[in-house]
Tab-separated table of C-alpha atoms in Angstrom:
chain	number	residue	atom	x	y	z
A	1156	MET	CA	-14.243	7.120	-15.777
A	1157	GLY	CA	-16.764	4.801	-14.110
A	1158	PHE	CA	-16.092	2.812	-10.983
A	1159	TRP	CA	-15.666	-0.568	-12.666
A	1160	ALA	CA	-13.809	0.959	-15.605
A	1161	ARG	CA	-10.722	1.491	-13.431
A	1162	TYR	CA	-10.713	-2.146	-12.303
A	1163	ARG	CA	-10.979	-3.154	-15.954
A	1164	LYS	CA	-8.160	-0.787	-16.806
A	1165	GLY	CA	-6.052	-2.423	-14.090
A	1166	ILE	CA	-6.715	-5.795	-15.693
A	1167	ARG	CA	-5.925	-4.481	-19.163
A	1168	VAL	CA	-2.598	-2.868	-18.322
A	1169	ALA	CA	-1.549	-6.023	-16.469
A	1170	VAL	CA	-1.984	-8.346	-19.470
A	1171	PRO	CA	1.664	-8.264	-20.669
A	1172	PHE	CA	2.740	-8.864	-17.078
A	1173	ALA	CA	0.241	-11.693	-16.695
A	1174	VAL	CA	1.751	-13.466	-19.714
A	1175	ALA	CA	5.232	-13.370	-18.172
A	1176	VAL	CA	3.943	-14.232	-14.683
A	1177	GLY	CA	1.971	-17.188	-16.099
A	1178	ALA	CA	5.094	-18.534	-17.819
A	1179	PHE	CA	7.069	-17.984	-14.611
A	1180	GLY	CA	4.318	-19.887	-12.758
A	1181	ILE	CA	4.710	-22.806	-15.146
A	1182	SER	CA	8.445	-22.938	-14.511
A	1183	PHE	CA	7.829	-22.782	-10.762
A	1184	GLY	CA	5.413	-25.726	-11.066
A	1185	VAL	CA	7.999	-27.735	-13.001
A	1186	LEU	CA	10.846	-26.895	-10.613
A	1187	ALA	CA	8.718	-27.506	-7.507
A	1188	ARG	CA	7.762	-30.946	-8.715
A	1189	GLU	CA	11.362	-31.808	-9.494
A	1190	ALA	CA	12.281	-30.579	-6.012
A	1191	GLY	CA	9.773	-33.041	-4.542
A	1192	ILE	CA	7.393	-30.418	-3.164
A	1193	GLY	CA	4.320	-32.256	-4.437
A	1194	SER	CA	1.494	-31.053	-6.657
A	1195	ILE	CA	-0.959	-29.860	-4.012
A	1196	ALA	CA	1.697	-28.212	-1.840
A	1197	SER	CA	3.080	-26.358	-4.886
A	1198	VAL	CA	-0.299	-24.924	-5.850
A	1199	VAL	CA	-1.129	-24.100	-2.216
A	1200	MET	CA	2.169	-22.263	-1.976
A	1201	SER	CA	1.429	-20.158	-5.068
A	1202	ALA	CA	-2.041	-19.365	-3.738
A	1203	THR	CA	-0.828	-18.321	-0.274
A	1204	THR	CA	2.697	-16.955	-0.736
A	1205	PHE	CA	2.156	-15.350	-4.190
A	1206	ALA	CA	5.740	-14.130	-4.522
A	1207	GLY	CA	7.667	-15.702	-7.373
A	1208	SER	CA	11.303	-15.279	-6.447
A	1209	ALA	CA	10.777	-16.482	-2.855
A	1210	GLN	CA	8.980	-19.589	-4.047
A	1211	PHE	CA	11.769	-20.356	-6.502
A	1212	ALA	CA	14.239	-20.009	-3.658
A	1213	VAL	CA	12.322	-22.552	-1.556
A	1214	ALA	CA	12.134	-25.018	-4.446
A	1215	SER	CA	15.814	-24.699	-5.275
A	1216	VAL	CA	16.980	-24.990	-1.656
A	1217	LEU	CA	14.799	-28.042	-0.961
A	1218	GLY	CA	15.653	-29.516	-4.371
A	1219	THR	CA	19.369	-29.325	-3.712
A	1220	GLY	CA	19.069	-30.993	-0.323
A	1221	GLY	CA	18.989	-27.887	1.863
A	1222	GLY	CA	16.907	-27.888	5.019
A	1223	VAL	CA	13.557	-26.302	5.772
A	1224	ALA	CA	15.209	-23.537	7.803
A	1225	ALA	CA	17.568	-22.545	4.953
A	1226	ALA	CA	14.653	-22.556	2.497
A	1227	CYS	CA	12.505	-20.359	4.741
A	1228	ILE	CA	15.294	-17.867	5.469
A	1229	ALA	CA	16.079	-17.482	1.758
A	1230	ALA	CA	12.401	-16.906	0.989
A	1231	LEU	CA	11.853	-14.419	3.794
A	1232	LEU	CA	14.900	-12.372	2.802
A	1233	LEU	CA	13.505	-12.181	-0.714
A	1234	ASN	CA	10.110	-11.126	0.607
A	1235	ALA	CA	11.403	-8.599	3.128
A	1236	ARG	CA	10.924	-5.844	0.531
A	1237	TYR	CA	7.180	-6.309	0.937
A	1238	GLY	CA	7.516	-4.692	4.364
A	1239	PRO	CA	8.256	-1.185	3.025
A	1240	ILE	CA	6.122	-1.843	-0.064
A	1241	GLY	CA	3.189	-2.774	2.185
A	1242	MET	CA	3.709	0.413	4.193
A	1243	SER	CA	3.539	2.496	1.028
A	1244	VAL	CA	0.139	1.118	-0.015
A	1245	ALA	CA	-1.365	1.014	3.494
A	1246	PRO	CA	-3.181	4.379	3.237
A	1247	THR	CA	-4.714	3.269	-0.092
A	1248	LEU	CA	-6.418	0.114	1.159
A	1249	GLU	CA	-9.970	0.312	2.423
A	1250	GLY	CA	-12.345	-1.318	4.835
A	1251	GLY	CA	-11.884	-3.302	8.023
A	1252	ARG	CA	-8.779	-5.139	9.099
A	1253	LEU	CA	-9.694	-8.405	7.397
A	1254	LYS	CA	-10.490	-6.703	4.085
A	1255	ARG	CA	-7.227	-4.768	4.191
A	1256	LEU	CA	-5.315	-7.930	5.054
A	1257	VAL	CA	-6.752	-9.652	1.974
A	1258	GLU	CA	-6.181	-6.647	-0.291
A	1259	ALA	CA	-2.565	-6.437	0.872
A	1260	GLN	CA	-1.961	-9.987	-0.380
A	1261	ILE	CA	-2.398	-9.128	-4.064
A	1262	VAL	CA	0.426	-6.623	-3.817
A	1263	VAL	CA	3.353	-7.895	-5.874
A	1264	ASP	CA	6.093	-5.849	-7.529
A	1265	GLU	CA	4.148	-5.536	-10.772
A	1266	SER	CA	0.680	-4.665	-9.417
A	1267	TRP	CA	2.275	-2.239	-6.958
A	1268	ALA	CA	4.248	-0.390	-9.632
A	1269	LEU	CA	1.333	-0.327	-12.085
A	1270	SER	CA	-0.933	1.322	-9.529
A	1271	ASN	CA	1.605	3.935	-8.378
A	1272	ARG	CA	0.282	7.406	-9.114
A	1273	GLY	CA	3.450	9.154	-8.018
A	1274	GLY	CA	3.705	11.369	-4.982
A	1275	GLY	CA	3.429	8.297	-2.760
A	1276	ARG	CA	-0.163	7.645	-3.827
A	1277	PHE	CA	-1.661	4.500	-5.264
A	1278	ASP	CA	-4.767	3.722	-7.285
A	1279	ARG	CA	-6.660	1.080	-5.323
A	1280	GLN	CA	-8.824	-0.151	-8.215
A	1281	ILE	CA	-5.870	-0.567	-10.560
A	1282	LEU	CA	-3.965	-2.355	-7.793
A	1283	ILE	CA	-6.850	-4.779	-7.290
A	1284	GLY	CA	-7.616	-5.257	-11.005
A	1285	ALA	CA	-3.985	-5.855	-11.931
A	1286	GLY	CA	-3.202	-7.850	-8.781
A	1287	THR	CA	-6.155	-10.184	-9.267
A	1288	LEU	CA	-5.206	-10.973	-12.872
A	1289	LEU	CA	-1.576	-11.591	-11.874
A	1290	TYR	CA	-2.702	-13.806	-8.985
A	1291	LEU	CA	-4.875	-15.926	-11.275
A	1292	SER	CA	-2.146	-16.319	-13.889
A	1293	TRP	CA	0.419	-17.218	-11.206
A	1294	VAL	CA	-1.791	-19.905	-9.635
A	1295	LEU	CA	-3.006	-21.255	-13.004
A	1296	GLY	CA	0.554	-21.240	-14.371
A	1297	THR	CA	1.761	-23.206	-11.351
A	1298	THR	CA	-1.063	-25.728	-11.766
A	1299	LEU	CA	-0.225	-26.140	-15.438
A	1300	GLY	CA	3.474	-26.569	-14.650
A	1301	VAL	CA	2.752	-29.206	-12.000
A	1302	LEU	CA	0.338	-31.169	-14.180
A	1303	ALA	CA	1.839	-30.814	-17.642
A	1304	GLY	CA	5.375	-29.586	-17.072
A	1305	ASN	CA	6.943	-32.361	-19.114
A	1306	LEU	CA	4.875	-31.444	-22.157
A	1307	ILE	CA	5.615	-27.729	-21.930
A	1308	GLY	CA	9.344	-27.816	-21.267
A	1309	ASP	CA	11.465	-25.138	-19.682
A	1310	PRO	CA	10.070	-21.610	-20.267
A	1311	ASN	CA	13.568	-20.186	-19.779
A	1312	LYS	CA	14.542	-21.826	-23.081
A	1313	LEU	CA	12.031	-19.392	-24.569
A	1314	GLY	CA	13.853	-16.562	-22.821
A	1315	MET	CA	11.061	-15.874	-20.343
A	1316	ASP	CA	13.597	-15.025	-17.647
A	1317	ALA	CA	14.631	-12.045	-19.798
A	1318	ALA	CA	11.041	-10.791	-19.801
A	1319	PHE	CA	11.202	-9.579	-16.209
A	1320	PRO	CA	14.106	-7.136	-16.474
A	1321	ALA	CA	12.386	-5.645	-19.546
A	1322	LEU	CA	9.050	-5.359	-17.715
A	1323	PHE	CA	10.633	-3.806	-14.646
A	1324	LEU	CA	12.536	-1.351	-16.846
A	1325	ALA	CA	9.297	-0.328	-18.592
A	1326	LEU	CA	7.741	0.284	-15.175
A	1327	LEU	CA	10.815	2.166	-14.001
A	1328	VAL	CA	10.756	4.559	-16.966
A	1329	GLY	CA	7.232	5.593	-15.991
A	1330	GLN	CA	8.379	6.279	-12.414
A	1331	ILE	CA	11.153	8.736	-13.250
A	1332	ARG	CA	9.102	11.872	-12.828
A	1333	SER	CA	11.612	14.141	-11.133
A	1334	ARG	CA	15.335	14.687	-10.878
A	1335	ARG	CA	15.161	13.310	-7.372
A	1336	ALA	CA	13.454	10.108	-8.534
A	1337	ALA	CA	16.132	9.657	-11.215
A	1338	ALA	CA	18.910	10.107	-8.654
A	1339	ALA	CA	17.249	7.649	-6.279
A	1340	ALA	CA	16.864	5.051	-9.052
A	1341	VAL	CA	20.533	5.298	-10.021
A	1342	ALA	CA	21.578	5.052	-6.374
A	1343	GLY	CA	19.264	2.070	-5.777
A	1344	ALA	CA	20.628	0.191	-8.798
A	1345	ALA	CA	24.224	0.937	-7.769
A	1346	ILE	CA	23.650	-0.294	-4.202
A	1347	ALA	CA	22.005	-3.493	-5.452
A	1348	LEU	CA	24.918	-4.198	-7.805
A	1349	VAL	CA	27.576	-3.535	-5.191
A	1350	VAL	CA	25.877	-5.666	-2.526
A	1351	THR	CA	25.033	-8.658	-4.759
A	1352	PRO	CA	28.434	-10.447	-4.607
A	1353	PHE	CA	28.506	-10.249	-0.810
A	1354	ALA	CA	24.987	-11.178	0.190
A	1355	LYS	CA	22.259	-13.732	-0.182
A	1356	PRO	CA	19.625	-13.013	-2.855
A	1357	GLY	CA	17.044	-10.572	-1.523
A	1358	ILE	CA	19.454	-8.559	0.601
A	1359	PRO	CA	20.520	-6.365	-2.359
A	1360	LEU	CA	16.877	-5.308	-2.774
A	1361	ILE	CA	16.591	-4.365	0.882
A	1362	ALA	CA	19.944	-2.568	0.851
A	1363	ALA	CA	18.796	-0.574	-2.187
A	1364	CYS	CA	16.005	0.938	-0.041
A	1365	LEU	CA	18.735	3.039	1.606
A	1366	ALA	CA	18.608	5.191	-1.528
A	1367	CYS	CA	15.189	6.390	-0.321
A	1368	VAL	CA	16.903	8.655	2.220
A	1369	ILE	CA	17.270	11.067	-0.712
A	1370	GLY	CA	13.581	11.743	-0.039
A	1371	TRP	CA	14.231	12.846	3.557
A	1372	ARG	CA	15.047	16.395	2.491
A	1373	ARG	CA	12.122	18.544	1.525
A	1374	PRO	CA	12.008	19.042	-2.240
A	1375	ARG	CA	13.315	22.345	-3.556
A	1376	ARG	CA	11.151	24.424	-5.832
A	1377	GLN	CA	12.983	23.450	-8.991
A	1378	ASP	CA	12.451	19.747	-8.339
A	1379	ARG	CA	8.927	19.986	-9.723
A	1380	ARG	CA	7.435	16.852	-11.116
A	1381	TRP	CA	8.129	16.401	-14.799
A	1382	ALA	CA	4.741	14.893	-15.485
A	1383	PRO	CA	1.390	15.285	-13.774
A	1384	ALA	CA	1.038	12.758	-10.991
A	1385	ASP	CA	-1.141	10.146	-12.586
A	1386	THR	CA	-0.822	6.400	-12.589
A	1387	ILE	CA	1.913	4.865	-14.616
A	1388	ALA	CA	-0.881	2.822	-16.172
A	1389	GLU	CA	-1.780	5.879	-18.249
A	1390	GLU	CA	1.745	6.215	-19.520
A	1391	LEU	CA	2.252	2.632	-20.515
A	1392	PRO	CA	1.898	2.137	-24.262
B	731	MET	CA	4.417	-33.036	8.154
B	732	SER	CA	6.908	-33.325	5.314
B	733	ALA	CA	9.727	-30.804	4.868
B	734	ALA	CA	7.993	-29.397	1.810
B	735	TRP	CA	4.704	-28.767	3.630
B	736	ALA	CA	6.539	-27.216	6.559
B	737	ALA	CA	8.239	-24.758	4.203
B	738	VAL	CA	4.950	-24.032	2.425
B	739	VAL	CA	3.165	-23.248	5.704
B	740	ILE	CA	5.974	-21.212	7.283
B	741	VAL	CA	6.793	-19.160	4.176
B	742	GLY	CA	3.094	-18.673	3.387
B	743	ALA	CA	2.215	-17.452	6.882
B	744	ALA	CA	5.274	-15.207	7.115
B	745	THR	CA	4.668	-13.673	3.680
B	746	ILE	CA	1.035	-12.941	4.484
B	747	GLY	CA	2.268	-11.279	7.662
B	748	ILE	CA	4.974	-9.223	5.921
B	749	LYS	CA	2.646	-8.073	3.151
B	750	SER	CA	-0.115	-6.999	5.511
B	751	ALA	CA	2.018	-5.604	8.354
B	752	GLY	CA	1.946	-2.083	6.896
B	753	ALA	CA	-1.828	-2.117	6.457
B	754	MET	CA	-2.399	-3.588	9.930
B	755	LEU	CA	-0.047	-1.262	11.797
B	756	LEU	CA	-0.594	1.964	9.894
B	757	GLY	CA	-4.249	1.576	8.970
B	758	ASN	CA	-5.331	4.533	6.863
B	759	ARG	CA	-3.118	7.050	8.615
B	760	GLU	CA	-1.130	9.307	6.360
B	761	LEU	CA	2.616	9.028	6.838
B	762	PRO	CA	4.589	11.998	8.232
B	763	PRO	CA	5.831	14.188	5.324
B	764	ARG	CA	9.496	13.228	5.573
B	765	ILE	CA	8.691	9.512	5.740
B	766	GLY	CA	6.235	10.075	2.902
B	767	GLY	CA	9.009	11.719	0.891
B	768	MET	CA	11.122	8.599	1.340
B	769	ILE	CA	8.292	6.180	0.558
B	770	GLU	CA	7.610	8.215	-2.577
B	771	LEU	CA	11.036	7.195	-3.889
B	772	LEU	CA	10.527	3.530	-3.067
B	773	ALA	CA	9.042	2.736	-6.510
B	774	PRO	CA	11.923	4.080	-8.630
B	775	VAL	CA	14.479	2.657	-6.189
B	776	MET	CA	12.931	-0.811	-5.955
B	777	LEU	CA	12.265	-1.070	-9.697
B	778	ALA	CA	15.842	-0.019	-10.534
B	779	ALA	CA	17.137	-2.610	-8.066
B	780	LEU	CA	14.810	-5.252	-9.544
B	781	VAL	CA	16.048	-4.451	-13.067
B	782	VAL	CA	19.712	-4.930	-12.170
B	783	SER	CA	19.222	-7.965	-9.942
B	784	ASN	CA	16.982	-9.706	-12.482
B	785	THR	CA	19.526	-8.956	-15.215
B	786	PHE	CA	22.931	-9.410	-13.591
B	787	GLY	CA	22.141	-11.069	-10.280
B	788	ALA	CA	23.007	-14.631	-9.336
B	789	ASP	CA	23.718	-16.305	-6.013
B	790	HIS	CA	26.608	-14.281	-4.538
B	791	LYS	CA	27.823	-13.026	-7.899
B	792	LEU	CA	27.165	-10.766	-10.853
B	793	VAL	CA	26.855	-12.472	-14.225
B	794	LEU	CA	26.585	-11.371	-17.830
B	795	ASP	CA	24.262	-13.808	-19.596
B	796	PRO	CA	21.567	-13.730	-22.329
B	797	ARG	CA	19.225	-11.846	-19.989
B	798	ALA	CA	21.377	-8.736	-20.425
B	799	ALA	CA	21.178	-9.029	-24.220
B	800	GLY	CA	17.403	-9.415	-23.942
B	801	LEU	CA	17.183	-6.275	-21.832
B	802	ALA	CA	19.407	-4.310	-24.231
B	803	ALA	CA	17.272	-5.393	-27.207
B	804	ALA	CA	14.086	-4.480	-25.323
B	805	THR	CA	15.145	-0.853	-25.067
B	806	ILE	CA	14.559	-0.459	-28.832
B	807	PRO	CA	10.790	-1.199	-28.874
B	808	MET	CA	10.581	0.722	-25.586
B	809	ALA	CA	12.131	3.832	-27.160
B	810	LEU	CA	9.717	3.476	-30.088
B	811	ARG	CA	6.832	3.293	-27.602
B	812	ALA	CA	5.777	-0.095	-28.945
B	813	PRO	CA	3.145	-2.045	-26.976
B	814	LEU	CA	4.585	-3.633	-23.849
B	815	LEU	CA	3.824	-7.117	-25.115
B	816	VAL	CA	6.108	-6.450	-28.117
B	817	THR	CA	8.852	-5.343	-25.720
B	818	VAL	CA	8.489	-8.562	-23.723
B	819	ILE	CA	8.590	-10.693	-26.860
B	820	VAL	CA	11.718	-8.910	-28.131
B	821	ALA	CA	13.471	-9.428	-24.777
B	822	ALA	CA	12.499	-13.097	-24.542
B	823	ALA	CA	13.234	-13.883	-28.204
B	824	THR	CA	16.669	-12.256	-28.037
B	825	ALA	CA	17.641	-14.261	-24.959
B	826	ALA	CA	16.233	-17.459	-26.466
B	827	ILE	CA	18.125	-17.009	-29.758
B	828	ILE	CA	21.403	-16.361	-27.949
B	829	ARG	CA	20.913	-19.525	-25.890
B	830	LEU	CA	20.343	-21.503	-29.093
B	831	ILE	CA	23.555	-20.280	-30.714
């Protein structure tokens, strides 16, 4: 496949995600305006932070009269997962420090999972193709929500909040390539469920990372990969 | 600076830092094998955690709401290997219909 073809493929596989992310962006724009964040600040936030759940947390904390500190702590807890996620893609990024810093910004859950080739490797072009499309739909969705939110209404009435679990599950299915990966996924989900009632949003995701210790032991022979290590993008329908 | 702008600047700067910390600190170095073995499992672990927290998660509690029905319905087109967009529509439509009822 040609050089640009893989970027295009990244864009193509990200389309269903971009639809959901765009709708999510619209609802962020609506909520941010109701929370008094202001049109320009809302769009600037989407363009710089580019992390949906954290931005929603800021809007809801500020909107319900919470302080700046509470809003920032909630957001940073939700974004803490991008620490380990950023580590996992670090060897994939190219170029000087500035270029890598910029490339690291388009990493979100969806672009990260789409570009995962298994075996701890990532496809840089798919990451960039998918991440760029998701970035554009997030920023455009926010702009639309800020400007025309009243006309569009609440996307959650259309069930858009149910789109994300389904999308993440589709991505997860493509990641279960070994017995060990299956065990880790079950453990991660169990930890997240158990921790949720006792912790602020975001902490369950960080706690779930503990399940990764399953990977500390060297794999036994029989834990061969079930599928050749290629990007999940190939496996998506 | 208003409270909103302060939050935008602080969260924006911190997120940029968190996202790029790995790339800045590690550069292109390969991770040691055991750490690599753990990082390898990060995708299934994080996605499984994202599925359950986006389905059942709320602030300090677990809830059963139309999102769970949407997810359950979405497993049907998924099992049939339907296009992902169909899966998303099934999930969203199911949740929307249940909210209407």
